Amino acid sequence: MPPRHGVYNFSAGPSHMPLAVVDRIREELLDLGETGIGLMEHSHRGSSYMNASAEAADVCRRLAGVGDDYAVFFMPGGATVQFGLLALNFLVGDQVGAYADTSVWARKAIDEAQPMRNVHVAFDGRQGDTFRCPDPDLAGSDLEAPSDARYLFYCANNTGEGTWYAKPPQSDLPLIGDLTSDIFSRPWPFDKHAMCLAAGQKNLGAAGCSLIIARRDFIESATSKLGPILRFSDHEKAESILNTPPTFAVRVMGLMAEWTEAQGGPAAIAARNELKSSMVWDTVDESGGFYRSRAAVSARSHLNVTFETGNDSLDRTFLTEAKSAGLENLAGLAGVGGMRASMYNAFPVKGAEILVELMKDFARRNG
Ligand code: PMP
């Protein structure tokens, strides 16, 4: 797909979207399905929006491959809002939520829960200068969680650090995954989870709304001492229309999920994501030490590649040169620094190729 204005957008989110989806949204903003009413002007109680919302949930259900024992629905608010709701819904009295702390976003989930409820940190992925995830070969023995914890929360892809879980952590506890930056980027066993959540702004398009895929009995086990608007199960029972939902974002999520399915689904997309990311990771490895990354090799993400030269001023020069070459938004997360190439499902392979050319040329000139 050709870049717009010669720009490749490596933004970590909101991020690059397929032009076909953007074009469709442009049409629907004027007129949704030949109704003469634009997408954002339709009543959320009318059949046009209700069908669009139901279709969005259906396609997400197909991509996740879950059965009827799972609910698939949309919650207002991004991932951070859901982090707070998790604690409110599932932690009552002395109950403890266990968290694997592998990143700034996992830490955000802890920070949202801790002022209200009991939190136990089951894993610290930020020892020394390297970012790690639990070792999949250790079958969960490097996670230390109370056996009666209400759930184990983990962040599947650590957007800022450039690490991911090759597979979900092993635990007998109900598993809650934050899949905000890797949803539908690879086959994932949703049916091993009590709940997965993902905000929209990466592989699902629009910010401000979250997709929830959760075991029905789990969300129904939430405390009843909460107003309906804060309870996951009330949103699900109301078919994601408990109050006025973020209609635009839900429609965009549906269109992004349809696009994902048309590409061949998570398995086909995973191969392309691996191709793009391995080009960049290989360039880091083959640079003779010019580039380095704090992401543990065993946990390298296929969506966010983080690297640095070890010299802040050289990093800044790299970012300036990248920008002049049309490679935008390559700066690392504040607090992590360096460079970060975010290449989600819709990001073109060509963008990765151009980045790699620049990295090699820059290393030759500055190494
Ligand atoms: N989790 C992950 C993995 C993220 O990358 C982000 C940032 N998009 C969040 C959570 C927070 O999402 P939001 O800004 O929608 O609350």
Coordinates of C-alpha atoms and ligand atoms in Angstrom, one line a residue:
M1 CA 0.0 0.0 0.0
P2 CA 1.5 3.4 -0.9
P3 CA 2.3 5.7 2.0
R4 CA 0.3 8.9 2.3
H5 CA 2.4 12.0 1.4
G6 CA 5.5 9.7 1.4
V7 CA 5.2 9.1 5.1
Y8 CA 5.6 5.8 7.0
N9 CA 4.0 6.2 10.4
F10 CA 5.7 4.1 13.0
S11 CA 3.5 5.5 15.8
A12 CA 2.9 3.2 18.8
G13 CA -0.8 4.2 18.8
P14 CA -3.0 5.6 17.5
S15 CA -1.2 4.1 14.5
H16 CA -1.2 3.3 10.8
M17 CA -4.5 2.1 9.4
P18 CA -5.2 0.4 6.1
L19 CA -6.2 2.9 3.4
A20 CA -9.2 0.7 2.4
V21 CA -10.6 1.0 5.9
V22 CA -10.0 4.8 6.1
D23 CA -11.7 5.2 2.7
R24 CA -14.7 3.2 3.9
I25 CA -15.0 5.3 7.0
R26 CA -14.8 8.4 4.9
E27 CA -17.8 7.2 2.9
E28 CA -19.8 6.1 6.0
L29 CA -19.2 9.4 7.7
L30 CA -21.4 10.9 5.0
D31 CA -23.8 8.0 4.6
L32 CA -23.9 4.7 6.5
G33 CA -25.3 1.9 4.3
E34 CA -27.3 4.2 2.0
T35 CA -29.5 5.4 4.9
G36 CA -28.9 9.0 4.1
I37 CA -27.5 9.4 7.6
G38 CA -23.8 9.5 8.5
L39 CA -22.1 7.0 10.8
M40 CA -21.8 9.5 13.7
E41 CA -25.3 10.8 13.3
H42 CA -27.1 7.5 13.7
S43 CA -29.0 6.7 16.9
H44 CA -27.3 4.1 18.9
R45 CA -30.8 2.5 19.4
G46 CA -31.5 2.3 15.6
S47 CA -31.1 -0.8 13.6
S48 CA -28.2 0.5 11.5
Y49 CA -26.0 1.1 14.5
M50 CA -27.2 -2.0 16.4
N51 CA -26.5 -4.2 13.4
A52 CA -23.0 -2.6 12.9
S53 CA -22.2 -3.2 16.6
A54 CA -23.4 -6.8 16.5
E55 CA -21.5 -7.5 13.3
A56 CA -18.3 -6.0 14.9
A57 CA -18.7 -8.4 17.9
D58 CA -19.3 -11.4 15.6
V59 CA -16.2 -10.8 13.5
C60 CA -14.1 -10.4 16.6
R61 CA -15.6 -13.6 18.0
R62 CA -14.6 -15.4 14.8
L63 CA -11.0 -14.0 15.0
A64 CA -10.7 -15.0 18.6
G65 CA -12.2 -18.5 18.0
V66 CA -14.2 -18.6 21.2
G67 CA -17.4 -20.5 21.8
D68 CA -20.7 -19.6 23.4
D69 CA -19.3 -19.8 26.9
Y70 CA -17.4 -16.5 26.1
A71 CA -18.9 -13.1 25.8
V72 CA -17.5 -10.6 23.2
F73 CA -18.5 -7.0 23.7
F74 CA -17.3 -3.4 23.8
M75 CA -16.7 -1.2 26.8
P76 CA -16.4 2.6 26.7
G77 CA -13.0 3.9 27.6
G78 CA -9.5 2.7 26.7
A79 CA -7.4 0.0 28.4
T80 CA -6.5 2.1 31.4
V81 CA -10.2 2.5 32.3
Q82 CA -10.6 -1.3 32.1
F83 CA -7.6 -1.7 34.4
G84 CA -9.5 0.2 37.1
L85 CA -12.7 -1.7 36.4
L86 CA -11.0 -5.1 36.8
A87 CA -10.1 -4.3 40.4
L88 CA -13.6 -2.9 41.1
N89 CA -15.4 -5.9 39.6
F90 CA -13.3 -8.8 40.8
L91 CA -11.5 -7.8 44.0
V92 CA -13.7 -7.7 47.1
G93 CA -12.7 -7.4 50.7
D94 CA -9.4 -9.3 51.3
Q95 CA -9.2 -10.7 47.8
V96 CA -5.9 -10.2 46.0
G97 CA -5.2 -9.5 42.3
A98 CA -1.8 -10.9 41.1
Y99 CA 0.1 -8.9 38.4
A100 CA 3.1 -9.8 36.3
D101 CA 4.9 -6.5 36.0
T102 CA 6.7 -6.5 32.7
S103 CA 6.2 -2.9 31.5
V104 CA 4.9 0.6 32.0
W105 CA 1.4 -0.7 30.9
A106 CA 1.5 -3.6 33.3
R107 CA 2.6 -1.1 36.0
K108 CA -0.3 1.2 35.0
A109 CA -2.7 -1.7 35.6
I110 CA -1.2 -2.1 39.1
D111 CA -1.4 1.6 39.7
E112 CA -5.1 1.7 38.8
A113 CA -5.9 -1.2 41.2
Q114 CA -3.6 -0.5 44.1
P115 CA -5.3 2.6 45.7
M116 CA -8.6 0.7 45.9
R117 CA -7.7 -3.0 46.3
N118 CA -5.0 -5.6 47.3
V119 CA -2.4 -6.1 44.7
H120 CA 0.4 -8.7 44.6
V121 CA 3.3 -8.3 42.1
A122 CA 4.0 -11.9 40.9
F123 CA 6.9 -11.1 38.5
D124 CA 9.3 -8.2 38.1
G125 CA 10.4 -8.0 34.4
R126 CA 12.6 -5.0 34.9
Q127 CA 15.7 -6.3 36.6
G128 CA 18.9 -4.5 35.6
D129 CA 19.0 -3.0 32.2
T130 CA 17.0 -5.7 30.4
F131 CA 13.2 -6.0 29.9
R132 CA 12.0 -9.5 30.4
C133 CA 8.8 -11.6 30.4
P134 CA 8.4 -14.9 32.3
D135 CA 10.3 -17.7 30.6
P136 CA 7.8 -19.9 28.7
D137 CA 10.1 -22.9 29.3
L138 CA 9.7 -22.5 33.1
A139 CA 6.0 -23.3 32.9
G140 CA 5.1 -20.5 35.3
S141 CA 7.6 -21.4 38.0
D142 CA 9.1 -17.9 37.8
L143 CA 5.8 -16.4 38.7
E144 CA 5.1 -16.1 42.3
A145 CA 1.4 -15.5 43.0
P146 CA -0.8 -16.5 46.0
S147 CA -2.7 -19.6 45.1
D148 CA -6.0 -17.9 46.2
A149 CA -5.4 -14.8 44.1
R150 CA -8.6 -13.8 42.3
Y151 CA -6.8 -13.5 39.0
L152 CA -3.4 -13.2 37.3
F153 CA -3.0 -10.1 35.1
Y154 CA -0.4 -9.9 32.3
C155 CA 0.3 -7.6 29.4
A156 CA 0.8 -9.8 26.3
N157 CA 2.8 -7.3 24.3
N158 CA 4.8 -4.6 26.1
T159 CA 4.4 -1.7 23.7
G160 CA 7.1 0.6 25.2
E161 CA 9.8 -2.0 26.0
G162 CA 9.5 -4.1 22.8
T163 CA 8.9 -7.4 24.5
W164 CA 6.1 -9.9 24.4
Y165 CA 5.0 -13.2 25.7
A166 CA 5.6 -16.0 23.2
K167 CA 2.6 -17.7 24.9
P168 CA 0.3 -16.8 27.8
P169 CA 1.9 -17.3 31.3
Q170 CA 1.1 -20.7 32.8
S171 CA -1.0 -20.5 35.9
D172 CA -4.0 -22.1 37.6
L173 CA -5.4 -18.7 38.4
P174 CA -8.0 -17.1 36.2
L175 CA -5.9 -15.3 33.5
I176 CA -6.5 -11.7 32.4
G177 CA -4.6 -10.5 29.4
D178 CA -4.1 -7.0 28.2
L179 CA -3.8 -7.5 24.4
T180 CA -4.1 -3.8 23.5
S181 CA -1.0 -3.8 21.3
D182 CA -1.1 -7.4 19.9
I183 CA -4.7 -8.4 19.5
F184 CA -5.3 -10.4 16.3
S185 CA -1.6 -10.1 15.4
R186 CA -1.0 -13.8 15.9
P187 CA -3.1 -16.9 16.9
W188 CA -3.7 -16.6 20.6
P189 CA -5.5 -19.0 23.0
F190 CA -8.3 -16.7 24.1
D191 CA -10.1 -19.8 25.5
K192 CA -7.4 -20.2 28.1
H193 CA -8.3 -16.8 29.6
A194 CA -10.9 -15.6 32.0
M195 CA -10.8 -12.3 30.2
C196 CA -8.8 -10.5 27.5
L197 CA -9.1 -6.8 26.9
A198 CA -7.8 -4.6 24.1
A199 CA -8.2 -0.9 23.5
G200 CA -8.7 0.0 19.8
Q201 CA -5.9 2.4 18.8
K202 CA -3.5 -0.2 17.3
N203 CA -4.9 -3.3 15.5
L204 CA -8.5 -2.2 16.0
G205 CA -8.3 1.3 14.8
A206 CA -9.9 3.9 17.0
A207 CA -9.0 5.0 20.6
G208 CA -11.5 5.4 23.4
C209 CA -13.2 2.0 23.3
S210 CA -12.1 -1.5 24.4
L211 CA -12.9 -5.0 23.1
I212 CA -13.6 -7.5 25.8
I213 CA -13.5 -11.3 25.3
A214 CA -14.4 -12.9 28.6
R215 CA -15.8 -16.1 30.0
R216 CA -19.4 -15.5 30.9
D217 CA -19.2 -17.1 34.3
F218 CA -16.2 -15.0 35.2
I219 CA -17.7 -11.6 34.5
E220 CA -20.9 -12.8 36.2
S221 CA -18.9 -13.6 39.3
A222 CA -18.1 -9.9 39.8
T223 CA -19.4 -8.1 42.9
S224 CA -23.0 -6.9 42.7
K225 CA -22.0 -3.9 44.9
L226 CA -21.3 -1.7 41.9
G227 CA -23.4 0.5 39.7
P228 CA -24.3 -1.1 36.4
I229 CA -22.2 1.3 34.4
L230 CA -19.0 -0.1 36.1
R231 CA -19.9 -3.8 35.7
F232 CA -18.6 -5.7 32.7
S233 CA -21.5 -8.1 32.8
D234 CA -24.1 -5.3 32.6
H235 CA -22.5 -4.0 29.4
E236 CA -22.4 -7.4 28.0
K237 CA -26.1 -8.1 28.8
A238 CA -27.0 -4.8 27.2
E239 CA -25.2 -5.9 24.0
S240 CA -22.7 -3.0 24.4
I241 CA -25.4 -0.4 24.4
L242 CA -25.9 0.2 28.1
N243 CA -25.6 3.9 27.6
T244 CA -24.6 5.9 24.5
P245 CA -21.6 3.9 23.3
P246 CA -18.6 5.3 21.4
T247 CA -20.5 4.4 18.1
F248 CA -17.7 5.7 15.8
A249 CA -15.0 3.7 17.5
V250 CA -17.1 0.5 17.6
R251 CA -17.8 0.7 13.9
V252 CA -14.1 1.3 13.2
M253 CA -13.2 -1.7 15.3
G254 CA -15.7 -3.8 13.2
L255 CA -14.1 -2.6 10.0
M256 CA -10.6 -3.2 11.2
A257 CA -11.6 -6.7 12.3
E258 CA -13.2 -7.4 8.9
W259 CA -10.0 -6.2 7.2
T260 CA -8.0 -8.6 9.5
E261 CA -10.2 -11.5 8.5
A262 CA -9.9 -10.7 4.8
Q263 CA -6.1 -10.7 5.2
G264 CA -6.3 -14.3 6.2
G265 CA -6.7 -13.7 10.0
P266 CA -4.2 -13.8 12.8
A267 CA -2.1 -16.7 11.4
A268 CA -1.5 -15.0 8.0
I269 CA -0.9 -11.7 9.7
A270 CA 1.6 -13.2 12.1
A271 CA 3.8 -14.3 9.3
R272 CA 3.9 -10.7 7.9
N273 CA 4.5 -9.2 11.3
E274 CA 7.4 -11.6 11.8
L275 CA 8.9 -10.7 8.5
K276 CA 8.8 -6.9 9.2
S277 CA 10.1 -7.2 12.8
S278 CA 12.8 -9.7 12.0
M279 CA 14.3 -7.4 9.4
V280 CA 14.7 -4.7 12.0
W281 CA 15.8 -7.0 14.8
D282 CA 18.4 -8.6 12.5
T283 CA 19.7 -5.2 11.6
V284 CA 20.3 -4.5 15.3
D285 CA 22.1 -7.9 15.8
E286 CA 24.2 -7.5 12.7
S287 CA 25.3 -3.9 13.5
G288 CA 28.4 -5.1 15.4
G289 CA 27.2 -3.4 18.6
F290 CA 26.3 -0.1 17.0
Y291 CA 22.6 -0.7 17.8
R292 CA 21.5 -2.4 21.0
S293 CA 18.2 -3.2 22.6
R294 CA 17.1 -3.6 26.2
A295 CA 14.4 -6.1 25.2
A296 CA 15.5 -9.6 26.2
V297 CA 16.3 -11.6 23.0
S298 CA 13.9 -14.4 24.1
A299 CA 11.0 -12.0 24.5
R300 CA 11.4 -9.8 21.4
S301 CA 8.1 -8.4 20.2
H302 CA 7.1 -8.7 16.5
L303 CA 5.1 -5.5 16.8
N304 CA 7.3 -3.0 18.6
V305 CA 11.1 -3.1 17.9
T306 CA 13.1 -1.1 20.4
F307 CA 16.7 -0.1 19.8
E308 CA 19.2 2.6 20.7
T309 CA 22.8 3.6 19.9
G310 CA 23.7 4.1 23.6
N311 CA 24.4 7.8 22.8
D312 CA 21.4 10.1 23.3
S313 CA 22.7 12.7 20.9
L314 CA 23.3 10.1 18.2
D315 CA 19.8 8.8 18.8
R316 CA 18.4 12.3 18.3
T317 CA 20.3 12.6 15.0
F318 CA 18.9 9.3 13.9
L319 CA 15.4 10.5 14.6
T320 CA 15.9 13.7 12.7
E321 CA 17.3 11.9 9.7
A322 CA 14.4 9.4 9.9
K323 CA 11.9 12.2 9.9
S324 CA 13.5 13.8 6.8
A325 CA 13.2 10.4 5.1
G326 CA 9.5 10.3 5.9
L327 CA 9.9 7.8 8.7
E328 CA 7.7 9.4 11.4
N329 CA 7.1 8.7 15.1
L330 CA 10.2 6.5 15.8
A331 CA 11.1 8.0 19.2
G332 CA 11.0 5.5 22.1
L333 CA 8.5 5.8 24.9
A334 CA 9.2 8.6 27.4
G335 CA 11.1 7.0 30.2
V336 CA 12.5 4.2 27.9
G337 CA 14.1 6.5 25.3
G338 CA 16.0 5.4 22.2
M339 CA 14.0 4.4 19.1
R340 CA 10.9 2.3 18.7
A341 CA 9.5 1.0 15.4
S342 CA 5.9 0.1 16.0
M343 CA 4.7 -2.0 13.1
Y344 CA 1.2 -3.3 13.7
N345 CA -0.9 -5.5 11.4
A346 CA -1.6 -2.9 8.8
F347 CA 1.9 -1.5 8.7
P348 CA 3.5 -2.0 5.2
V349 CA 6.5 -4.2 4.7
K350 CA 8.0 -1.5 2.5
G351 CA 8.2 0.8 5.6
A352 CA 10.4 -1.8 7.4
E353 CA 12.6 -2.1 4.4
I354 CA 13.2 1.7 4.2
L355 CA 13.9 1.8 8.0
V356 CA 16.5 -1.0 7.7
E357 CA 18.2 0.9 4.8
L358 CA 18.5 4.0 6.9
M359 CA 19.7 2.0 10.0
K360 CA 22.5 0.4 7.9
D361 CA 23.5 3.6 6.2
F362 CA 23.4 5.5 9.5
A363 CA 25.6 2.9 11.2
R364 CA 28.1 3.0 8.3
R365 CA 28.4 6.8 8.6
N366 CA 28.5 7.0 12.4
G367 CA 30.0 3.7 13.6
Ligands
PMP1 N1 -1.9 -1.4 27.4 C1 -1.1 -1.4 26.4 C2 -0.3 -2.7 26.0 C3 -0.8 -0.2 25.7 O1 0.0 -0.2 24.7 C4 -1.6 0.9 26.0 C5 -1.4 2.2 25.3 N2 -2.1 2.3 24.1 C6 -2.5 0.8 27.1 C7 -2.6 -0.4 27.7 C8 -3.3 2.0 27.5 O2 -4.3 2.2 26.7 P1 -5.3 3.5 26.8 O3 -4.5 4.7 26.5 O4 -6.4 3.2 25.8 O5 -5.8 3.5 28.2

